[in-house]
Short mmCIF file of C-alpha atoms in Angstrom, two decimals:
data_model
loop_
_atom_site.label_atom_id
_atom_site.label_comp_id
_atom_site.label_asym_id
_atom_site.label_seq_id
_atom_site.Cartn_x
_atom_site.Cartn_y
_atom_site.Cartn_z
CA MET H 730 -59.33 192.59 -87.88
CA ASN H 731 -61.62 190.09 -89.57
CA ALA H 732 -64.10 191.09 -92.22
CA PRO H 733 -67.64 191.43 -90.82
CA GLU H 734 -68.92 188.25 -92.47
CA LYS H 735 -65.97 186.36 -90.99
CA VAL H 736 -66.76 187.71 -87.53
CA ALA H 737 -70.31 186.45 -87.94
CA LEU H 738 -69.12 183.02 -89.02
CA HIS H 739 -66.87 182.63 -86.03
CA ASP H 740 -69.36 183.97 -83.56
CA ALA H 741 -71.87 181.16 -83.41
CA LEU H 742 -74.28 180.76 -80.53
CA VAL H 743 -73.57 177.31 -79.12
CA VAL H 744 -76.41 175.63 -77.23
CA ALA H 745 -76.05 172.02 -76.10
CA GLY H 746 -73.12 171.55 -78.46
CA ARG H 747 -74.94 172.78 -81.56
CA GLU H 748 -74.01 175.97 -83.39
CA TYR H 749 -76.49 178.61 -84.51
CA ARG H 750 -75.75 181.65 -86.64
CA SER H 751 -78.69 183.63 -85.28
CA ARG H 752 -78.78 184.84 -81.70
CA LEU H 753 -82.45 185.76 -82.00
CA LEU H 754 -84.93 183.10 -80.90
CA VAL H 755 -88.58 183.70 -81.61
CA GLY H 756 -91.95 182.48 -80.45
CA THR H 757 -94.76 181.48 -82.77
CA GLY H 758 -97.79 182.70 -80.82
CA LYS H 759 -100.20 185.62 -81.32
CA TYR H 760 -99.84 185.94 -85.10
CA ARG H 761 -102.90 186.56 -87.29
CA ASP H 762 -102.39 183.34 -89.23
CA PHE H 763 -99.75 180.80 -90.20
CA ASP H 764 -98.74 182.80 -93.26
CA GLU H 765 -97.87 185.81 -91.15
CA THR H 766 -96.07 183.50 -88.70
CA ARG H 767 -93.97 182.06 -91.51
CA ARG H 768 -93.11 185.42 -93.07
CA ALA H 769 -92.19 187.06 -89.75
CA ILE H 770 -90.01 184.17 -88.67
CA GLU H 771 -88.28 184.11 -92.01
CA ALA H 772 -87.56 187.84 -91.72
CA SER H 773 -86.23 187.39 -88.18
CA GLY H 774 -83.56 184.99 -89.38
CA ALA H 775 -84.22 182.89 -86.27
CA GLU H 776 -83.15 179.25 -86.35
CA ILE H 777 -84.66 178.27 -83.00
CA VAL H 778 -88.43 178.77 -82.68
CA THR H 779 -90.57 178.03 -79.67
CA VAL H 780 -93.89 176.21 -79.79
CA ALA H 781 -96.49 175.31 -77.18
CA ILE H 782 -97.93 171.84 -76.60
CA ARG H 783 -101.71 171.68 -76.45
CA ARG H 784 -104.56 169.19 -76.67
CA THR H 785 -105.88 168.47 -80.14
CA ASN H 786 -109.47 169.35 -80.82
CA ILE H 787 -111.50 166.17 -80.70
CA GLY H 788 -112.68 165.33 -84.20
CA GLN H 789 -110.93 168.32 -85.72
CA ASN H 790 -111.06 169.01 -89.43
CA ALA H 791 -108.91 166.54 -91.30
CA GLY H 792 -107.34 169.26 -93.43
CA GLU H 793 -106.64 171.67 -90.58
CA PRO H 794 -103.14 173.12 -91.06
CA ASN H 795 -100.45 172.22 -88.58
CA LEU H 796 -97.88 174.72 -87.31
CA LEU H 797 -95.06 172.28 -87.99
CA ASP H 798 -96.07 172.09 -91.66
CA VAL H 799 -95.35 175.83 -91.83
CA LEU H 800 -92.19 175.60 -89.72
CA PRO H 801 -90.71 172.23 -90.62
CA PRO H 802 -88.43 170.68 -87.98
CA SER H 803 -86.04 169.84 -90.82
CA ARG H 804 -85.38 173.56 -91.24
CA TYR H 805 -85.91 174.99 -87.74
CA THR H 806 -84.87 173.83 -84.31
CA ILE H 807 -88.26 173.49 -82.67
CA LEU H 808 -88.10 174.44 -79.00
CA PRO H 809 -91.20 173.18 -77.18
CA ASN H 810 -92.17 175.17 -74.10
CA THR H 811 -94.17 174.52 -70.97
CA ALA H 812 -96.18 177.73 -71.07
CA GLY H 813 -99.25 177.44 -68.88
CA CYS H 814 -97.66 174.93 -66.49
CA TYR H 815 -97.72 175.91 -62.81
CA THR H 816 -96.12 172.80 -61.32
CA ALA H 817 -92.91 170.89 -61.99
CA GLN H 818 -94.94 167.75 -62.61
CA ASP H 819 -97.08 169.32 -65.35
CA ALA H 820 -94.01 170.84 -67.00
CA VAL H 821 -92.19 167.50 -67.02
CA ARG H 822 -95.22 165.67 -68.45
CA THR H 823 -95.61 168.32 -71.15
CA LEU H 824 -91.98 168.02 -72.20
CA ARG H 825 -92.08 164.24 -72.28
CA LEU H 826 -94.98 164.59 -74.72
CA ALA H 827 -93.00 167.19 -76.67
CA ARG H 828 -90.01 164.90 -76.99
CA GLU H 829 -92.25 162.12 -78.30
CA LEU H 830 -93.85 164.60 -80.72
CA LEU H 831 -90.45 165.73 -82.00
CA ASP H 832 -88.97 162.28 -82.61
CA GLY H 833 -86.84 162.25 -79.48
CA ARG H 834 -85.29 165.69 -79.80
CA ALA H 835 -84.37 166.72 -76.29
CA LEU H 836 -83.86 170.50 -76.47
CA VAL H 837 -86.70 172.14 -74.50
CA LYS H 838 -87.73 175.41 -72.93
CA LEU H 839 -88.76 175.00 -69.32
CA GLU H 840 -91.02 177.62 -67.81
CA VAL H 841 -93.01 177.04 -64.67
CA LEU H 842 -95.23 179.98 -63.89
CA GLY H 843 -96.16 181.33 -60.50
CA ASP H 844 -99.44 183.13 -61.09
CA GLN H 845 -101.72 184.09 -63.92
CA GLN H 846 -101.47 187.85 -63.40
CA SER H 847 -97.70 188.30 -63.51
CA LEU H 848 -96.69 185.06 -65.28
CA TYR H 849 -93.64 185.39 -63.03
CA PRO H 850 -91.62 182.17 -62.82
CA ASN H 851 -92.12 179.85 -59.85
CA MET H 852 -88.46 179.19 -59.15
CA PRO H 853 -88.75 176.31 -56.64
CA GLU H 854 -90.89 174.38 -59.15
CA THR H 855 -88.58 175.39 -62.01
CA LEU H 856 -85.56 174.02 -60.15
CA ALA H 857 -87.37 170.78 -59.31
CA ALA H 858 -88.44 170.30 -62.93
CA ALA H 859 -84.94 171.13 -64.23
CA LYS H 860 -83.46 168.44 -62.00
CA THR H 861 -85.91 165.77 -63.17
CA LEU H 862 -85.56 166.74 -66.83
CA ALA H 863 -81.76 166.82 -66.78
CA GLY H 864 -81.85 163.35 -65.21
CA GLU H 865 -83.99 162.13 -68.11
CA GLY H 866 -81.54 163.43 -70.69
CA PHE H 867 -83.40 166.60 -71.65
CA GLN H 868 -81.38 169.64 -72.74
CA VAL H 869 -83.11 172.32 -70.71
CA MET H 870 -83.19 176.02 -71.54
CA ALA H 871 -84.75 177.46 -68.41
CA TYR H 872 -86.87 180.59 -68.19
CA CYS H 873 -86.10 182.17 -64.82
CA ASN H 874 -86.22 185.34 -62.81
CA ASP H 875 -83.15 187.58 -62.81
CA ASP H 876 -81.70 186.19 -59.59
CA PRO H 877 -77.99 185.37 -60.11
CA ILE H 878 -77.96 182.70 -57.39
CA LEU H 879 -80.89 180.78 -58.87
CA ALA H 880 -79.48 181.15 -62.39
CA LYS H 881 -76.27 179.56 -61.13
CA GLN H 882 -78.25 176.75 -59.49
CA LEU H 883 -80.03 176.03 -62.79
CA GLU H 884 -76.63 175.77 -64.44
CA GLU H 885 -75.42 173.40 -61.72
CA LEU H 886 -78.49 171.22 -62.24
CA GLY H 887 -77.40 170.75 -65.85
CA CYS H 888 -79.44 173.34 -67.78
CA VAL H 889 -77.87 174.09 -71.16
CA ALA H 890 -78.96 177.74 -71.05
CA VAL H 891 -80.53 180.10 -68.54
CA MET H 892 -83.09 182.60 -69.74
CA PRO H 893 -83.81 185.38 -67.27
CA LEU H 894 -86.70 187.72 -67.92
CA ALA H 895 -86.04 191.31 -68.95
CA SER H 896 -89.50 192.21 -67.63
CA LEU H 897 -92.88 190.45 -67.41
CA ILE H 898 -93.92 188.13 -70.26
CA GLY H 899 -95.75 190.05 -72.96
CA SER H 900 -95.30 193.39 -71.16
CA GLY H 901 -92.96 195.02 -73.67
CA MET H 902 -91.39 196.95 -70.77
CA GLY H 903 -87.81 196.24 -71.84
CA ILE H 904 -84.88 195.58 -69.53
CA VAL H 905 -85.88 196.70 -66.05
CA ASN H 906 -82.82 195.40 -64.20
CA PRO H 907 -79.71 195.42 -66.37
CA TRP H 908 -77.48 195.12 -63.29
CA ASN H 909 -78.88 191.74 -62.31
CA LEU H 910 -78.57 190.52 -65.88
CA GLN H 911 -74.96 191.69 -65.85
CA ILE H 912 -74.22 189.68 -62.71
CA ILE H 913 -75.83 186.57 -64.26
CA ILE H 914 -73.84 187.02 -67.48
CA ASP H 915 -70.62 187.38 -65.49
CA ARG H 916 -71.19 184.33 -63.30
CA VAL H 917 -72.98 181.74 -65.43
CA LYS H 918 -70.94 179.78 -67.96
CA VAL H 919 -73.77 178.35 -70.08
CA PRO H 920 -75.45 180.73 -72.56
CA VAL H 921 -77.58 183.47 -70.99
CA LEU H 922 -80.53 184.54 -73.09
CA VAL H 923 -82.96 187.28 -72.19
CA ASP H 924 -86.43 185.84 -72.47
CA ALA H 925 -89.58 187.94 -72.05
CA GLY H 926 -90.19 191.64 -71.78
CA ILE H 927 -88.53 192.92 -74.96
CA GLY H 928 -90.67 195.68 -76.46
CA THR H 929 -88.73 197.12 -79.35
CA ALA H 930 -85.43 196.88 -81.20
CA SER H 931 -83.40 199.01 -78.79
CA ASP H 932 -84.32 196.64 -75.92
CA ALA H 933 -82.85 193.73 -77.86
CA ALA H 934 -79.73 195.72 -78.70
CA ILE H 935 -79.23 196.67 -75.05
CA ALA H 936 -79.56 193.03 -73.98
CA MET H 937 -76.88 192.05 -76.46
CA GLU H 938 -74.63 194.99 -75.52
CA LEU H 939 -74.78 193.78 -71.91
CA GLY H 940 -73.23 190.55 -73.15
CA CYS H 941 -76.25 188.27 -73.38
CA ASP H 942 -75.69 185.32 -75.70
CA GLY H 943 -79.09 185.72 -77.27
CA VAL H 944 -82.61 187.07 -76.99
CA LEU H 945 -85.92 185.24 -77.11
CA MET H 946 -89.09 187.16 -77.93
CA ASN H 947 -92.59 186.67 -79.28
CA THR H 948 -95.05 189.49 -78.57
CA ALA H 949 -92.68 192.31 -79.56
CA ILE H 950 -92.74 190.95 -83.11
CA ALA H 951 -96.21 189.41 -83.32
CA LYS H 952 -98.01 192.44 -81.88
CA ALA H 953 -96.11 195.10 -83.80
CA ARG H 954 -98.25 196.89 -86.39
CA ASP H 955 -96.09 195.30 -89.08
CA PRO H 956 -94.71 192.05 -87.63
CA VAL H 957 -92.57 191.18 -90.64
CA ARG H 958 -90.81 194.54 -90.54
CA MET H 959 -90.36 194.33 -86.76
CA ALA H 960 -88.90 190.86 -87.16
CA ARG H 961 -86.27 192.33 -89.46
CA ALA H 962 -85.65 195.20 -87.02
CA MET H 963 -85.07 192.68 -84.23
CA LYS H 964 -82.66 190.68 -86.37
CA LEU H 965 -80.63 193.82 -87.06
CA ALA H 966 -80.81 194.97 -83.43
CA VAL H 967 -79.52 191.66 -82.12
CA GLU H 968 -76.69 191.70 -84.65
CA ALA H 969 -75.86 195.35 -83.89
CA GLY H 970 -75.92 194.76 -80.14
CA ARG H 971 -73.72 191.70 -80.45
CA ASP H 972 -71.20 193.53 -82.61
CA ALA H 973 -71.17 196.48 -80.20
CA PHE H 974 -70.52 194.08 -77.32
CA LEU H 975 -67.67 192.36 -79.17
CA ALA H 976 -66.25 195.67 -80.38
CA GLY H 977 -66.09 197.03 -76.83
CA ARG H 978 -67.70 200.40 -76.36
CA MET H 979 -65.71 203.59 -75.69
CA ALA H 980 -65.30 204.70 -72.12
CA LYS H 981 -68.00 206.97 -70.74
CA LYS H 982 -66.60 210.38 -69.77
CA PRO H 983 -69.40 212.15 -67.96
CA TYR H 984 -67.49 215.32 -67.07
CA GLU H 985 -65.27 215.70 -70.10
CA ALA H 986 -66.06 216.61 -73.70
CA ALA H 987 -63.59 215.56 -76.39
CA ALA H 988 -63.78 217.07 -79.85
CA SER H 989 -63.53 214.71 -82.79
CA SER H 990 -62.33 217.42 -85.18
CA PRO H 991 -58.80 218.87 -85.10
CA GLN H 992 -58.40 221.66 -82.52
CA THR H 993 -55.78 223.42 -84.68
CA GLY H 994 -55.74 224.94 -88.17
CA LEU H 995 -58.99 226.80 -87.84
CA ILE H 996 -59.49 229.90 -90.01
CA GLU H 997 -58.84 233.32 -88.48
CA LYS H 998 -61.45 234.13 -85.89
CA SER H 999 -63.56 237.14 -86.74
CA MET K 1025 -108.21 146.56 -66.65
CA SER K 1026 -109.05 145.69 -70.25
CA ALA K 1027 -112.69 144.93 -70.89
CA PRO K 1028 -113.91 142.03 -73.01
CA HIS K 1029 -115.62 142.81 -76.34
CA GLY K 1030 -119.14 144.05 -75.92
CA THR K 1031 -118.49 145.64 -72.55
CA LEU K 1032 -118.78 149.39 -72.47
CA ILE K 1033 -115.57 151.16 -71.45
CA HIS K 1034 -115.35 154.73 -70.26
CA VAL K 1035 -112.30 156.89 -70.92
CA THR K 1036 -111.43 160.55 -70.57
CA LEU K 1037 -110.03 161.90 -73.83
CA ASN K 1038 -108.53 165.39 -73.64
CA GLY K 1039 -110.76 166.10 -70.68
CA ALA K 1040 -113.97 164.87 -72.32
CA HIS K 1041 -115.85 161.71 -71.40
CA ARG K 1042 -115.99 159.03 -74.12
CA GLU K 1043 -117.50 155.56 -74.31
CA PHE K 1044 -116.49 152.66 -76.54
CA THR K 1045 -118.31 149.35 -76.95
CA ALA K 1046 -115.13 147.57 -78.01
CA PRO K 1047 -111.82 148.93 -76.72
CA PRO K 1048 -110.04 150.40 -79.77
CA THR K 1049 -106.30 150.44 -80.31
CA PHE K 1050 -104.62 153.83 -80.15
CA ALA K 1051 -104.15 153.63 -83.92
CA GLN K 1052 -107.93 153.25 -84.33
CA LEU K 1053 -108.59 156.09 -81.90
CA ILE K 1054 -106.22 158.39 -83.78
CA GLU K 1055 -107.77 157.40 -87.09
CA GLU K 1056 -111.22 158.21 -85.70
CA MET K 1057 -109.91 161.60 -84.53
CA SER K 1058 -108.73 162.33 -88.11
CA LEU K 1059 -105.16 162.57 -86.81
CA ALA K 1060 -103.60 159.62 -88.61
CA GLY K 1061 -100.18 160.58 -89.99
CA ARG K 1062 -100.17 163.87 -88.10
CA ARG K 1063 -97.40 164.94 -85.74
CA ILE K 1064 -99.01 164.18 -82.38
CA ALA K 1065 -98.04 162.66 -79.05
CA VAL K 1066 -100.17 160.58 -76.72
CA GLU K 1067 -100.14 160.12 -72.97
CA ARG K 1068 -102.15 157.53 -71.06
CA ASN K 1069 -102.56 157.89 -67.29
CA GLY K 1070 -99.49 160.11 -67.14
CA GLU K 1071 -97.26 157.82 -69.23
CA ILE K 1072 -96.20 158.30 -72.86
CA VAL K 1073 -97.70 155.86 -75.37
CA PRO K 1074 -94.93 155.58 -77.96
CA ARG K 1075 -95.96 155.87 -81.60
CA SER K 1076 -94.51 152.43 -82.21
CA GLY K 1077 -97.12 151.01 -79.83
CA PHE K 1078 -100.23 152.65 -81.33
CA ALA K 1079 -101.21 149.63 -83.43
CA THR K 1080 -100.96 147.10 -80.62
CA THR K 1081 -101.98 149.02 -77.49
CA ARG K 1082 -105.69 149.13 -76.62
CA LEU K 1083 -107.56 151.65 -74.54
CA ALA K 1084 -108.78 150.34 -71.20
CA ASP K 1085 -111.66 151.29 -68.94
CA GLY K 1086 -110.90 154.35 -66.85
CA ASP K 1087 -107.99 155.55 -69.01
CA ARG K 1088 -107.17 159.23 -68.94
CA ILE K 1089 -105.79 160.03 -72.36
CA GLU K 1090 -104.14 163.19 -73.66
CA VAL K 1091 -103.48 163.74 -77.36
CA VAL K 1092 -101.38 166.81 -78.11
CA VAL K 1093 -99.96 168.80 -81.01
CA ALA K 1094 -97.56 171.72 -81.35
CA VAL K 1095 -99.27 175.12 -81.55
CA GLY K 1096 -98.06 178.70 -81.70
CA GLY K 1097 -96.50 179.89 -78.47
CA GLY K 1098 -93.62 181.79 -76.91
#
């Protein structure tokens, strides 16, 4: 068997033909300030970080810091999202702006939301946007519900990754339907990443043990009491879950105990 | 729909109404917004204005302009 570091080297996450060592993708929202953002993301080991696209303030302060000064695109793969978009058209416009902003880089996170209470994805609009974007040469990582049929359709439309929710965005409720995720993982050939709903490290580990190719999270790190420490916990959880998946867990034996210590050679019973 | 010099033009910039006496180029607009040299992207009436065209493209009456940056988000 390979040494652990060798396993890690040969177990890259491949998205749109590019290799990544880290299977943890992180968002950049909800942090106290840019310094905390930078430190948490560094601790997470993430190489792909999501950003939102928003209007500039008119006449903003000339010296106002910019997120991409803290997270330089030369070091991180910046994954612009369409958070806040409720139609395919708005999502497509947002990502065209993002591509211009990022010097033509085409890797994007598509999310088209259905309503403001649940932030549940609007799948008809997501599919329509995915089709347009793929046609324009975008490499689309699509946030979606955990419906295996729709995940497969996103793949067929040319998405480079599908990203089903574990539970509602920002809810921290963990993986509410592992069986659906399992079906998606079994059927979809492009990378499957759990996006949204992770609450703590064990959730991330479970996602990876199911066979997910990666996990994307934001709030679970940013809203922990100590975000930098939680970022590290998530890094370790994703690595542990991935290794457990690759190692292949023991069979479950619900009705049968099996001692690990020798059954013979015990001292005389008193 | 470009207006001659001296004619007031009205545009919507990031949702806010703005007036200009002489239609500026996008480069001038961005300079005025203190965004020169920053990583931004611009859309006019739903179409991208490429950075390479900032110096030569002028705003026109009725334009709806969006200027965006990357911010923290999931």
